[in-house]
Amino acid sequence: MPFNHKHLLNLLDYSKDDIYEILNLAVTLKKKQFTGKKHELLAGKTLAMIFAKSSTRTRVSFEQGIKQLGGSALFLSSNDIQLGRGETIHDTAKTLARYGIDGIMIRTFKQSDIEELAEYGGMPVINGLTDDYHPCQALADMLTIYENFGKLDGIKLAYFGDGNNVTHSLMIAGAKLGLEVVVCSPNGYEPNPEITKKAQKFGNVTVTTDIDTAIKNCDVLYTDVFFSMGQEQSAAKVKALMPYQVNSAIMAKASKKAIFLHCLPAHRGEEVTAEVIDGTQSRVFDQAENRLHAQKAVMALLMK
Ligand code: CP
Ligand code: NVA
């Protein structure tokens, strides 16, 4: 089946072939970028970027990405547009459509809001992170793993810590691409069981509290912050998650060839130690860079 998507909301409806099409195009565009070959696939197109939460990587990589594709971006902080004062998603979407906006990237809280935007806006909608999913991150992660190992099928990825939006998208993308995904979280902080069930339908995804089970033969160790944006700080959560910190003791149990990933921003001394994230097995800045290349491919496929 040829790539036939209008939006990127959560990757659940993307096939293995669709995801490979994005990754292959990302590899091609990355080469073109490095060799200085023009690739203005979206000349004259405009991406509106709505942010209801903070961002460094997503904001800059989408803005640079669309520019490199010959288009331009409009940064819309939800604090500064009427959305932040209660205008509905529906009215915002309909209005943006009238100004010739060709696509919307949105980072917000509720997944249902971006689904509504996709339903009423008429233009492609790209999820730049919600409380439930972070599909663009998972695509960059898969690209990074592919670059390191030359394959995705059969790679074992162990995720340590809070089961969150990043975990959910990793489980879905990983399962679809033939990775073995083991999520290692303490009781009470597992990924959402409904989303886990959905991911398990696509492939090999398990959830465990046992670090040794997770680490055995793993190729990729992954973690993310204890507290995602919008979550309240809690001492009980820190206490529960500290044993799952990715530190040199955990790294010592993994193969020397294993790599460490983190979507960033990181909190050294919490979910990961400085020696791991700044160590030789860390690929976090390749991973951050790959946001650019993966998202250029997504925009090119959805907005052309
Ligand atoms: N990983 C990620 O989405 O980073 P930002 O929050 O900086 O966009
Ligand atoms: N889980 C984190 C990811 C940040 C990129 C959050 O939602 O804050």
PDB file of C-alpha atoms and ligand atoms in Angstrom:
ATOM      1  CA  MET A   1       0.000   0.000   0.000  1.00  0.00           C
ATOM      2  CA  PRO A   2       1.410   3.441  -0.915  1.00  0.00           C
ATOM      3  CA  PHE A   3       1.755   6.037   1.864  1.00  0.00           C
ATOM      4  CA  ASN A   4      -1.707   7.481   2.224  1.00  0.00           C
ATOM      5  CA  HIS A   5      -1.941   9.469   5.448  1.00  0.00           C
ATOM      6  CA  LYS A   6      -3.237  12.941   5.997  1.00  0.00           C
ATOM      7  CA  HIS A   7      -2.059  13.364   9.609  1.00  0.00           C
ATOM      8  CA  LEU A   8       0.484  12.076  12.097  1.00  0.00           C
ATOM      9  CA  LEU A   9      -1.465  11.771  15.336  1.00  0.00           C
ATOM     10  CA  ASN A  10      -0.129   8.695  17.154  1.00  0.00           C
ATOM     11  CA  LEU A  11       1.382   6.139  14.672  1.00  0.00           C
ATOM     12  CA  LEU A  12      -1.283   3.550  15.611  1.00  0.00           C
ATOM     13  CA  ASP A  13      -2.707   3.656  12.084  1.00  0.00           C
ATOM     14  CA  TYR A  14       0.708   3.626  10.353  1.00  0.00           C
ATOM     15  CA  SER A  15       1.934   0.339   8.886  1.00  0.00           C
ATOM     16  CA  LYS A  16       5.489  -0.933   9.012  1.00  0.00           C
ATOM     17  CA  ASP A  17       5.849   0.099   5.351  1.00  0.00           C
ATOM     18  CA  ASP A  18       4.575   3.619   6.086  1.00  0.00           C
ATOM     19  CA  ILE A  19       7.112   4.059   8.861  1.00  0.00           C
ATOM     20  CA  TYR A  20       9.898   2.713   6.651  1.00  0.00           C
ATOM     21  CA  GLU A  21       8.856   5.160   3.946  1.00  0.00           C
ATOM     22  CA  ILE A  22       9.346   8.012   6.433  1.00  0.00           C
ATOM     23  CA  LEU A  23      12.688   6.636   7.632  1.00  0.00           C
ATOM     24  CA  ASN A  24      13.990   6.041   4.105  1.00  0.00           C
ATOM     25  CA  LEU A  25      13.050   9.552   3.050  1.00  0.00           C
ATOM     26  CA  ALA A  26      14.668  10.882   6.238  1.00  0.00           C
ATOM     27  CA  VAL A  27      17.923   9.129   5.289  1.00  0.00           C
ATOM     28  CA  THR A  28      17.759  10.599   1.768  1.00  0.00           C
ATOM     29  CA  LEU A  29      17.018  14.113   3.029  1.00  0.00           C
ATOM     30  CA  LYS A  30      19.764  13.862   5.642  1.00  0.00           C
ATOM     31  CA  LYS A  31      22.283  13.018   2.887  1.00  0.00           C
ATOM     32  CA  LYS A  32      21.038  15.905   0.746  1.00  0.00           C
ATOM     33  CA  GLN A  33      21.339  18.297   3.671  1.00  0.00           C
ATOM     34  CA  PHE A  34      24.934  17.231   4.319  1.00  0.00           C
ATOM     35  CA  THR A  35      26.014  17.337   0.703  1.00  0.00           C
ATOM     36  CA  GLY A  36      24.375  20.721   0.158  1.00  0.00           C
ATOM     37  CA  LYS A  37      21.872  19.431  -2.422  1.00  0.00           C
ATOM     38  CA  LYS A  38      18.681  21.459  -2.621  1.00  0.00           C
ATOM     39  CA  HIS A  39      15.544  19.601  -1.603  1.00  0.00           C
ATOM     40  CA  GLU A  40      12.825  22.225  -1.592  1.00  0.00           C
ATOM     41  CA  LEU A  41       9.952  19.774  -1.563  1.00  0.00           C
ATOM     42  CA  LEU A  42       7.663  22.215   0.240  1.00  0.00           C
ATOM     43  CA  ALA A  43       8.535  25.464  -1.549  1.00  0.00           C
ATOM     44  CA  GLY A  44       6.112  28.217  -0.552  1.00  0.00           C
ATOM     45  CA  LYS A  45       4.290  26.111   2.065  1.00  0.00           C
ATOM     46  CA  THR A  46       3.592  27.332   5.589  1.00  0.00           C
ATOM     47  CA  LEU A  47       3.553  25.296   8.782  1.00  0.00           C
ATOM     48  CA  ALA A  48       1.764  26.719  11.834  1.00  0.00           C
ATOM     49  CA  MET A  49       3.376  25.522  15.068  1.00  0.00           C
ATOM     50  CA  ILE A  50       1.098  25.719  18.106  1.00  0.00           C
ATOM     51  CA  PHE A  51       2.767  25.218  21.471  1.00  0.00           C
ATOM     52  CA  ALA A  52       0.848  24.868  24.729  1.00  0.00           C
ATOM     53  CA  LYS A  53       3.962  23.418  26.434  1.00  0.00           C
ATOM     54  CA  SER A  54       7.656  24.382  26.319  1.00  0.00           C
ATOM     55  CA  SER A  55      10.055  23.024  23.716  1.00  0.00           C
ATOM     56  CA  THR A  56      13.586  23.372  22.423  1.00  0.00           C
ATOM     57  CA  ARG A  57      14.083  20.474  20.009  1.00  0.00           C
ATOM     58  CA  THR A  58      10.597  20.219  18.550  1.00  0.00           C
ATOM     59  CA  ARG A  59      10.300  23.951  17.969  1.00  0.00           C
ATOM     60  CA  VAL A  60      13.720  24.452  16.397  1.00  0.00           C
ATOM     61  CA  SER A  61      13.780  21.242  14.353  1.00  0.00           C
ATOM     62  CA  PHE A  62      10.356  21.873  12.806  1.00  0.00           C
ATOM     63  CA  GLU A  63      11.195  25.505  12.033  1.00  0.00           C
ATOM     64  CA  GLN A  64      14.601  24.676  10.532  1.00  0.00           C
ATOM     65  CA  GLY A  65      13.128  21.642   8.793  1.00  0.00           C
ATOM     66  CA  ILE A  66      10.422  23.492   6.906  1.00  0.00           C
ATOM     67  CA  LYS A  67      12.915  26.222   5.952  1.00  0.00           C
ATOM     68  CA  GLN A  68      15.292  23.624   4.499  1.00  0.00           C
ATOM     69  CA  LEU A  69      12.345  22.276   2.510  1.00  0.00           C
ATOM     70  CA  GLY A  70      11.715  25.731   1.033  1.00  0.00           C
ATOM     71  CA  GLY A  71       8.765  26.674   3.238  1.00  0.00           C
ATOM     72  CA  SER A  72       8.264  28.765   6.335  1.00  0.00           C
ATOM     73  CA  ALA A  73       6.938  28.403   9.865  1.00  0.00           C
ATOM     74  CA  LEU A  74       4.682  30.456  12.128  1.00  0.00           C
ATOM     75  CA  PHE A  75       5.365  30.007  15.838  1.00  0.00           C
ATOM     76  CA  LEU A  76       2.139  30.325  17.835  1.00  0.00           C
ATOM     77  CA  SER A  77       2.450  30.077  21.590  1.00  0.00           C
ATOM     78  CA  SER A  78      -0.967  29.192  22.927  1.00  0.00           C
ATOM     79  CA  ASN A  79      -0.430  31.830  25.633  1.00  0.00           C
ATOM     80  CA  ASP A  80      -0.293  34.490  22.956  1.00  0.00           C
ATOM     81  CA  ILE A  81      -3.119  33.373  20.686  1.00  0.00           C
ATOM     82  CA  GLN A  82      -6.811  33.314  21.586  1.00  0.00           C
ATOM     83  CA  LEU A  83      -6.664  29.542  22.142  1.00  0.00           C
ATOM     84  CA  GLY A  84      -5.048  30.354  25.507  1.00  0.00           C
ATOM     85  CA  ARG A  85      -8.064  32.520  26.383  1.00  0.00           C
ATOM     86  CA  GLY A  86     -10.617  29.850  25.621  1.00  0.00           C
ATOM     87  CA  GLU A  87     -11.209  30.047  21.858  1.00  0.00           C
ATOM     88  CA  THR A  88     -12.059  26.537  20.727  1.00  0.00           C
ATOM     89  CA  ILE A  89      -9.727  24.239  18.796  1.00  0.00           C
ATOM     90  CA  HIS A  90     -12.483  23.975  16.218  1.00  0.00           C
ATOM     91  CA  ASP A  91     -12.617  27.751  15.577  1.00  0.00           C
ATOM     92  CA  THR A  92      -8.828  28.028  15.626  1.00  0.00           C
ATOM     93  CA  ALA A  93      -8.510  25.269  13.034  1.00  0.00           C
ATOM     94  CA  LYS A  94     -11.175  26.742  10.764  1.00  0.00           C
ATOM     95  CA  THR A  95      -9.551  30.189  10.985  1.00  0.00           C
ATOM     96  CA  LEU A  96      -6.033  28.975  10.209  1.00  0.00           C
ATOM     97  CA  ALA A  97      -7.372  27.117   7.171  1.00  0.00           C
ATOM     98  CA  ARG A  98      -8.615  30.452   5.744  1.00  0.00           C
ATOM     99  CA  TYR A  99      -5.114  31.948   5.807  1.00  0.00           C
ATOM    100  CA  GLY A 100      -3.610  29.326   3.548  1.00  0.00           C
ATOM    101  CA  ILE A 101      -1.786  27.431   6.285  1.00  0.00           C
ATOM    102  CA  ASP A 102      -0.648  24.130   4.749  1.00  0.00           C
ATOM    103  CA  GLY A 103      -0.058  22.162   7.935  1.00  0.00           C
ATOM    104  CA  ILE A 104      -0.217  22.397  11.706  1.00  0.00           C
ATOM    105  CA  MET A 105       2.266  21.019  14.183  1.00  0.00           C
ATOM    106  CA  ILE A 106       0.804  21.089  17.686  1.00  0.00           C
ATOM    107  CA  ARG A 107       2.208  20.360  21.143  1.00  0.00           C
ATOM    108  CA  THR A 108      -0.511  20.264  23.756  1.00  0.00           C
ATOM    109  CA  PHE A 109      -2.029  18.338  26.662  1.00  0.00           C
ATOM    110  CA  LYS A 110      -5.041  16.370  25.484  1.00  0.00           C
ATOM    111  CA  GLN A 111      -4.733  13.905  22.605  1.00  0.00           C
ATOM    112  CA  SER A 112      -8.431  14.518  21.892  1.00  0.00           C
ATOM    113  CA  ASP A 113      -7.627  18.169  21.090  1.00  0.00           C
ATOM    114  CA  ILE A 114      -5.285  17.276  18.268  1.00  0.00           C
ATOM    115  CA  GLU A 115      -7.751  14.727  16.984  1.00  0.00           C
ATOM    116  CA  GLU A 116     -10.374  17.472  16.886  1.00  0.00           C
ATOM    117  CA  LEU A 117      -7.964  19.769  15.081  1.00  0.00           C
ATOM    118  CA  ALA A 118      -7.356  17.055  12.494  1.00  0.00           C
ATOM    119  CA  GLU A 119     -11.076  16.575  12.039  1.00  0.00           C
ATOM    120  CA  TYR A 120     -11.976  20.242  11.499  1.00  0.00           C
ATOM    121  CA  GLY A 121      -8.885  21.962  10.162  1.00  0.00           C
ATOM    122  CA  GLY A 122      -8.822  20.373   6.742  1.00  0.00           C
ATOM    123  CA  MET A 123      -5.008  20.489   6.664  1.00  0.00           C
ATOM    124  CA  PRO A 124      -2.413  17.954   7.858  1.00  0.00           C
ATOM    125  CA  VAL A 125      -1.918  17.879  11.633  1.00  0.00           C
ATOM    126  CA  ILE A 126       1.317  16.625  13.189  1.00  0.00           C
ATOM    127  CA  ASN A 127       1.484  15.667  16.857  1.00  0.00           C
ATOM    128  CA  GLY A 128       4.476  17.405  18.431  1.00  0.00           C
ATOM    129  CA  LEU A 129       3.737  15.752  21.814  1.00  0.00           C
ATOM    130  CA  THR A 130       0.618  15.277  23.907  1.00  0.00           C
ATOM    131  CA  ASP A 131       0.139  13.752  27.359  1.00  0.00           C
ATOM    132  CA  ASP A 132      -0.319  10.389  25.600  1.00  0.00           C
ATOM    133  CA  TYR A 133       2.047  10.275  22.625  1.00  0.00           C
ATOM    134  CA  HIS A 134       5.234  11.677  21.060  1.00  0.00           C
ATOM    135  CA  PRO A 135       5.308  10.067  17.597  1.00  0.00           C
ATOM    136  CA  CYS A 136       7.923  12.392  16.059  1.00  0.00           C
ATOM    137  CA  GLN A 137      10.298  11.441  18.854  1.00  0.00           C
ATOM    138  CA  ALA A 138       9.762   7.734  18.213  1.00  0.00           C
ATOM    139  CA  LEU A 139      10.528   8.200  14.502  1.00  0.00           C
ATOM    140  CA  ALA A 140      13.813   9.967  15.312  1.00  0.00           C
ATOM    141  CA  ASP A 141      14.596   7.217  17.828  1.00  0.00           C
ATOM    142  CA  MET A 142      14.047   4.486  15.227  1.00  0.00           C
ATOM    143  CA  LEU A 143      16.263   6.347  12.755  1.00  0.00           C
ATOM    144  CA  THR A 144      19.010   6.612  15.379  1.00  0.00           C
ATOM    145  CA  ILE A 145      18.787   2.915  16.236  1.00  0.00           C
ATOM    146  CA  TYR A 146      18.846   2.012  12.535  1.00  0.00           C
ATOM    147  CA  GLU A 147      21.955   4.146  11.967  1.00  0.00           C
ATOM    148  CA  ASN A 148      23.732   2.453  14.863  1.00  0.00           C
ATOM    149  CA  PHE A 149      22.878  -1.166  14.184  1.00  0.00           C
ATOM    150  CA  GLY A 150      22.029  -1.177  10.469  1.00  0.00           C
ATOM    151  CA  LYS A 151      18.699  -2.828  11.280  1.00  0.00           C
ATOM    152  CA  LEU A 152      15.642  -2.522  13.502  1.00  0.00           C
ATOM    153  CA  ASP A 153      14.208  -6.011  13.327  1.00  0.00           C
ATOM    154  CA  GLY A 154      15.313  -8.065  16.334  1.00  0.00           C
ATOM    155  CA  ILE A 155      16.842  -5.147  18.267  1.00  0.00           C
ATOM    156  CA  LYS A 156      15.996  -5.251  21.978  1.00  0.00           C
ATOM    157  CA  LEU A 157      15.123  -1.891  23.528  1.00  0.00           C
ATOM    158  CA  ALA A 158      14.753  -1.573  27.287  1.00  0.00           C
ATOM    159  CA  TYR A 159      12.987   1.527  28.573  1.00  0.00           C
ATOM    160  CA  PHE A 160      13.557   2.371  32.260  1.00  0.00           C
ATOM    161  CA  GLY A 161      11.418   4.611  34.419  1.00  0.00           C
ATOM    162  CA  ASP A 162       8.148   6.456  34.116  1.00  0.00           C
ATOM    163  CA  GLY A 163       5.733   4.972  31.587  1.00  0.00           C
ATOM    164  CA  ASN A 164       4.765   8.137  29.715  1.00  0.00           C
ATOM    165  CA  ASN A 165       4.012   9.675  26.308  1.00  0.00           C
ATOM    166  CA  VAL A 166       7.510   8.875  25.014  1.00  0.00           C
ATOM    167  CA  THR A 167       7.202   5.270  26.233  1.00  0.00           C
ATOM    168  CA  HIS A 168       3.847   4.871  24.505  1.00  0.00           C
ATOM    169  CA  SER A 169       5.130   5.993  21.113  1.00  0.00           C
ATOM    170  CA  LEU A 170       8.282   3.900  21.488  1.00  0.00           C
ATOM    171  CA  MET A 171       6.189   0.800  22.226  1.00  0.00           C
ATOM    172  CA  ILE A 172       4.023   1.384  19.155  1.00  0.00           C
ATOM    173  CA  ALA A 173       6.825   2.220  16.714  1.00  0.00           C
ATOM    174  CA  GLY A 174       9.102  -0.461  18.141  1.00  0.00           C
ATOM    175  CA  ALA A 175       6.444  -3.180  17.952  1.00  0.00           C
ATOM    176  CA  LYS A 176       5.548  -2.275  14.379  1.00  0.00           C
ATOM    177  CA  LEU A 177       9.184  -2.370  13.256  1.00  0.00           C
ATOM    178  CA  GLY A 178      10.015  -5.727  14.853  1.00  0.00           C
ATOM    179  CA  LEU A 179      11.961  -4.556  17.897  1.00  0.00           C
ATOM    180  CA  GLU A 180      11.578  -6.292  21.223  1.00  0.00           C
ATOM    181  CA  VAL A 181      10.448  -3.543  23.602  1.00  0.00           C
ATOM    182  CA  VAL A 182      10.692  -4.125  27.345  1.00  0.00           C
ATOM    183  CA  VAL A 183       9.370  -1.393  29.610  1.00  0.00           C
ATOM    184  CA  CYS A 184      10.859  -1.583  33.081  1.00  0.00           C
ATOM    185  CA  SER A 185       8.872   0.544  35.528  1.00  0.00           C
ATOM    186  CA  PRO A 186       7.998   0.348  39.209  1.00  0.00           C
ATOM    187  CA  ASN A 187       4.462  -0.556  40.230  1.00  0.00           C
ATOM    188  CA  GLY A 188       2.121   2.350  39.751  1.00  0.00           C
ATOM    189  CA  TYR A 189       4.253   4.037  37.070  1.00  0.00           C
ATOM    190  CA  GLU A 190       3.789   1.599  34.201  1.00  0.00           C
ATOM    191  CA  PRO A 191       2.688   2.857  30.783  1.00  0.00           C
ATOM    192  CA  ASN A 192      -1.065   3.227  30.225  1.00  0.00           C
ATOM    193  CA  PRO A 193      -2.473  -0.340  30.119  1.00  0.00           C
ATOM    194  CA  GLU A 194      -4.875   0.415  27.238  1.00  0.00           C
ATOM    195  CA  ILE A 195      -2.068   1.793  25.073  1.00  0.00           C
ATOM    196  CA  THR A 196       0.195  -1.094  26.095  1.00  0.00           C
ATOM    197  CA  LYS A 197      -2.466  -3.558  24.950  1.00  0.00           C
ATOM    198  CA  LYS A 198      -2.720  -1.794  21.605  1.00  0.00           C
ATOM    199  CA  ALA A 199       1.060  -1.872  21.138  1.00  0.00           C
ATOM    200  CA  GLN A 200       1.192  -5.557  22.080  1.00  0.00           C
ATOM    201  CA  LYS A 201      -1.147  -6.335  19.179  1.00  0.00           C
ATOM    202  CA  PHE A 202       1.548  -5.072  16.797  1.00  0.00           C
ATOM    203  CA  GLY A 203       4.517  -6.970  18.187  1.00  0.00           C
ATOM    204  CA  ASN A 204       6.764  -7.905  21.073  1.00  0.00           C
ATOM    205  CA  VAL A 205       6.115  -5.520  23.976  1.00  0.00           C
ATOM    206  CA  THR A 206       6.353  -6.485  27.645  1.00  0.00           C
ATOM    207  CA  VAL A 207       6.217  -4.591  30.926  1.00  0.00           C
ATOM    208  CA  THR A 208       8.241  -5.685  33.945  1.00  0.00           C
ATOM    209  CA  THR A 209       9.460  -4.358  37.288  1.00  0.00           C
ATOM    210  CA  ASP A 210      12.622  -6.479  37.012  1.00  0.00           C
ATOM    211  CA  ILE A 211      15.744  -4.642  35.853  1.00  0.00           C
ATOM    212  CA  ASP A 212      17.743  -7.804  35.089  1.00  0.00           C
ATOM    213  CA  THR A 213      15.017  -9.127  32.778  1.00  0.00           C
ATOM    214  CA  ALA A 214      14.982  -5.825  30.936  1.00  0.00           C
ATOM    215  CA  ILE A 215      18.730  -5.479  30.610  1.00  0.00           C
ATOM    216  CA  LYS A 216      19.455  -9.053  29.447  1.00  0.00           C
ATOM    217  CA  ASN A 217      20.783  -8.958  25.854  1.00  0.00           C
ATOM    218  CA  CYS A 218      19.485  -5.442  25.336  1.00  0.00           C
ATOM    219  CA  ASP A 219      20.890  -3.263  22.552  1.00  0.00           C
ATOM    220  CA  VAL A 220      19.313   0.048  23.514  1.00  0.00           C
ATOM    221  CA  LEU A 221      18.741   1.517  26.973  1.00  0.00           C
ATOM    222  CA  TYR A 222      16.271   4.389  27.044  1.00  0.00           C
ATOM    223  CA  THR A 223      14.927   6.633  29.769  1.00  0.00           C
ATOM    224  CA  ASP A 224      12.974   9.854  30.173  1.00  0.00           C
ATOM    225  CA  VAL A 225      12.235  12.356  32.925  1.00  0.00           C
ATOM    226  CA  PHE A 226      10.454  11.401  36.160  1.00  0.00           C
ATOM    227  CA  PHE A 227       7.945  14.212  35.656  1.00  0.00           C
ATOM    228  CA  SER A 228       6.545  15.028  32.248  1.00  0.00           C
ATOM    229  CA  MET A 229       5.291  18.512  31.466  1.00  0.00           C
ATOM    230  CA  GLY A 230       2.013  19.120  33.266  1.00  0.00           C
ATOM    231  CA  GLN A 231       2.639  16.458  35.950  1.00  0.00           C
ATOM    232  CA  GLU A 232       2.907  17.439  39.597  1.00  0.00           C
ATOM    233  CA  GLN A 233       6.135  16.826  41.521  1.00  0.00           C
ATOM    234  CA  SER A 234       5.834  14.025  44.086  1.00  0.00           C
ATOM    235  CA  ALA A 235       8.395  12.670  46.539  1.00  0.00           C
ATOM    236  CA  ALA A 236       6.750   9.232  46.380  1.00  0.00           C
ATOM    237  CA  LYS A 237       7.301   9.093  42.618  1.00  0.00           C
ATOM    238  CA  VAL A 238      10.968  10.044  42.944  1.00  0.00           C
ATOM    239  CA  LYS A 239      11.426   7.316  45.570  1.00  0.00           C
ATOM    240  CA  ALA A 240       9.766   4.710  43.343  1.00  0.00           C
ATOM    241  CA  LEU A 241      11.702   5.686  40.207  1.00  0.00           C
ATOM    242  CA  MET A 242      15.197   6.163  41.659  1.00  0.00           C
ATOM    243  CA  PRO A 243      16.012   2.402  41.547  1.00  0.00           C
ATOM    244  CA  TYR A 244      15.321   2.564  37.785  1.00  0.00           C
ATOM    245  CA  GLN A 245      17.852   5.344  37.197  1.00  0.00           C
ATOM    246  CA  VAL A 246      20.132   4.525  34.271  1.00  0.00           C
ATOM    247  CA  ASN A 247      23.571   4.687  35.901  1.00  0.00           C
ATOM    248  CA  SER A 248      26.921   2.958  35.488  1.00  0.00           C
ATOM    249  CA  ALA A 249      25.736  -0.048  37.531  1.00  0.00           C
ATOM    250  CA  ILE A 250      22.931  -0.655  35.028  1.00  0.00           C
ATOM    251  CA  MET A 251      25.184   0.071  32.036  1.00  0.00           C
ATOM    252  CA  ALA A 252      27.715  -2.449  33.380  1.00  0.00           C
ATOM    253  CA  LYS A 253      25.083  -5.189  33.061  1.00  0.00           C
ATOM    254  CA  ALA A 254      24.522  -4.372  29.374  1.00  0.00           C
ATOM    255  CA  SER A 255      26.713  -5.184  26.384  1.00  0.00           C
ATOM    256  CA  LYS A 256      29.526  -2.706  25.647  1.00  0.00           C
ATOM    257  CA  LYS A 257      27.894  -2.320  22.231  1.00  0.00           C
ATOM    258  CA  ALA A 258      24.586  -1.208  23.729  1.00  0.00           C
ATOM    259  CA  ILE A 259      23.673   2.438  23.227  1.00  0.00           C
ATOM    260  CA  PHE A 260      21.944   4.889  25.543  1.00  0.00           C
ATOM    261  CA  LEU A 261      19.082   7.094  24.337  1.00  0.00           C
ATOM    262  CA  HIS A 262      17.056   9.859  25.982  1.00  0.00           C
ATOM    263  CA  CYS A 263      14.573  12.120  24.214  1.00  0.00           C
ATOM    264  CA  LEU A 264      15.890  15.149  26.206  1.00  0.00           C
ATOM    265  CA  PRO A 265      15.640  17.376  28.131  1.00  0.00           C
ATOM    266  CA  ALA A 266      17.444  15.282  30.769  1.00  0.00           C
ATOM    267  CA  HIS A 267      17.813  15.694  34.518  1.00  0.00           C
ATOM    268  CA  ARG A 268      21.262  14.417  35.426  1.00  0.00           C
ATOM    269  CA  GLY A 269      21.164  12.735  38.835  1.00  0.00           C
ATOM    270  CA  GLU A 270      17.503  11.763  38.477  1.00  0.00           C
ATOM    271  CA  GLU A 271      16.544   9.404  35.637  1.00  0.00           C
ATOM    272  CA  VAL A 272      20.136   9.190  34.353  1.00  0.00           C
ATOM    273  CA  THR A 273      23.588   9.946  35.713  1.00  0.00           C
ATOM    274  CA  ALA A 274      26.007  12.344  34.022  1.00  0.00           C
ATOM    275  CA  GLU A 275      28.531   9.551  33.428  1.00  0.00           C
ATOM    276  CA  VAL A 276      25.977   7.656  31.320  1.00  0.00           C
ATOM    277  CA  ILE A 277      24.410  10.478  29.331  1.00  0.00           C
ATOM    278  CA  ASP A 278      27.814  12.099  28.725  1.00  0.00           C
ATOM    279  CA  GLY A 279      29.556   8.742  28.243  1.00  0.00           C
ATOM    280  CA  THR A 280      30.759   6.937  25.137  1.00  0.00           C
ATOM    281  CA  GLN A 281      27.645   4.784  24.724  1.00  0.00           C
ATOM    282  CA  SER A 282      25.308   7.781  24.672  1.00  0.00           C
ATOM    283  CA  ARG A 283      23.790   8.808  21.331  1.00  0.00           C
ATOM    284  CA  VAL A 284      21.443  11.488  22.651  1.00  0.00           C
ATOM    285  CA  PHE A 285      22.609  14.299  20.383  1.00  0.00           C
ATOM    286  CA  ASP A 286      22.461  12.134  17.245  1.00  0.00           C
ATOM    287  CA  GLN A 287      18.965  11.339  18.401  1.00  0.00           C
ATOM    288  CA  ALA A 288      18.123  15.042  18.890  1.00  0.00           C
ATOM    289  CA  GLU A 289      19.549  15.797  15.437  1.00  0.00           C
ATOM    290  CA  ASN A 290      17.470  13.056  13.874  1.00  0.00           C
ATOM    291  CA  ARG A 291      14.316  14.878  14.959  1.00  0.00           C
ATOM    292  CA  LEU A 292      15.127  17.300  12.139  1.00  0.00           C
ATOM    293  CA  HIS A 293      15.585  14.669   9.441  1.00  0.00           C
ATOM    294  CA  ALA A 294      12.653  12.472  10.486  1.00  0.00           C
ATOM    295  CA  GLN A 295      10.277  15.435  10.699  1.00  0.00           C
ATOM    296  CA  LYS A 296      11.374  16.798   7.331  1.00  0.00           C
ATOM    297  CA  ALA A 297      10.340  13.446   5.886  1.00  0.00           C
ATOM    298  CA  VAL A 298       7.013  13.572   7.739  1.00  0.00           C
ATOM    299  CA  MET A 299       6.285  17.096   6.509  1.00  0.00           C
ATOM    300  CA  ALA A 300       7.326  16.265   2.954  1.00  0.00           C
ATOM    301  CA  LEU A 301       5.006  13.244   2.857  1.00  0.00           C
ATOM    302  CA  LEU A 302       2.022  14.923   4.518  1.00  0.00           C
ATOM    303  CA  MET A 303       2.195  18.457   3.152  1.00  0.00           C
ATOM    304  CA  LYS A 304       3.316  18.062  -0.451  1.00  0.00           C
TER     305      LYS A 304
HETATM  306  N1   CP B   1      12.448  15.690  22.931  1.00  0.00           N
HETATM  307  C1   CP B   1      11.701  16.807  22.794  1.00  0.00           C
HETATM  308  O1   CP B   1      10.577  16.782  22.330  1.00  0.00           O
HETATM  309  O2   CP B   1      12.337  17.950  23.202  1.00  0.00           O
HETATM  310  P1   CP B   1      11.673  19.374  23.367  1.00  0.00           P
HETATM  311  O3   CP B   1      10.726  19.304  24.537  1.00  0.00           O
HETATM  312  O4   CP B   1      12.819  20.298  23.622  1.00  0.00           O
HETATM  313  O5   CP B   1      10.933  19.716  22.106  1.00  0.00           O
HETATM  314  N1  NVA B   2       7.888  12.941  28.716  1.00  0.00           N
HETATM  315  C1  NVA B   2       8.403  14.270  28.535  1.00  0.00           C
HETATM  316  C2  NVA B   2       9.012  14.412  27.176  1.00  0.00           C
HETATM  317  C3  NVA B   2       9.577  15.756  26.848  1.00  0.00           C
HETATM  318  C4  NVA B   2      10.113  15.837  25.457  1.00  0.00           C
HETATM  319  C5  NVA B   2       7.294  15.293  28.738  1.00  0.00           C
HETATM  320  O1  NVA B   2       6.174  15.051  28.274  1.00  0.00           O
HETATM  321  O2  NVA B   2       7.549  16.320  29.358  1.00  0.00           O
END
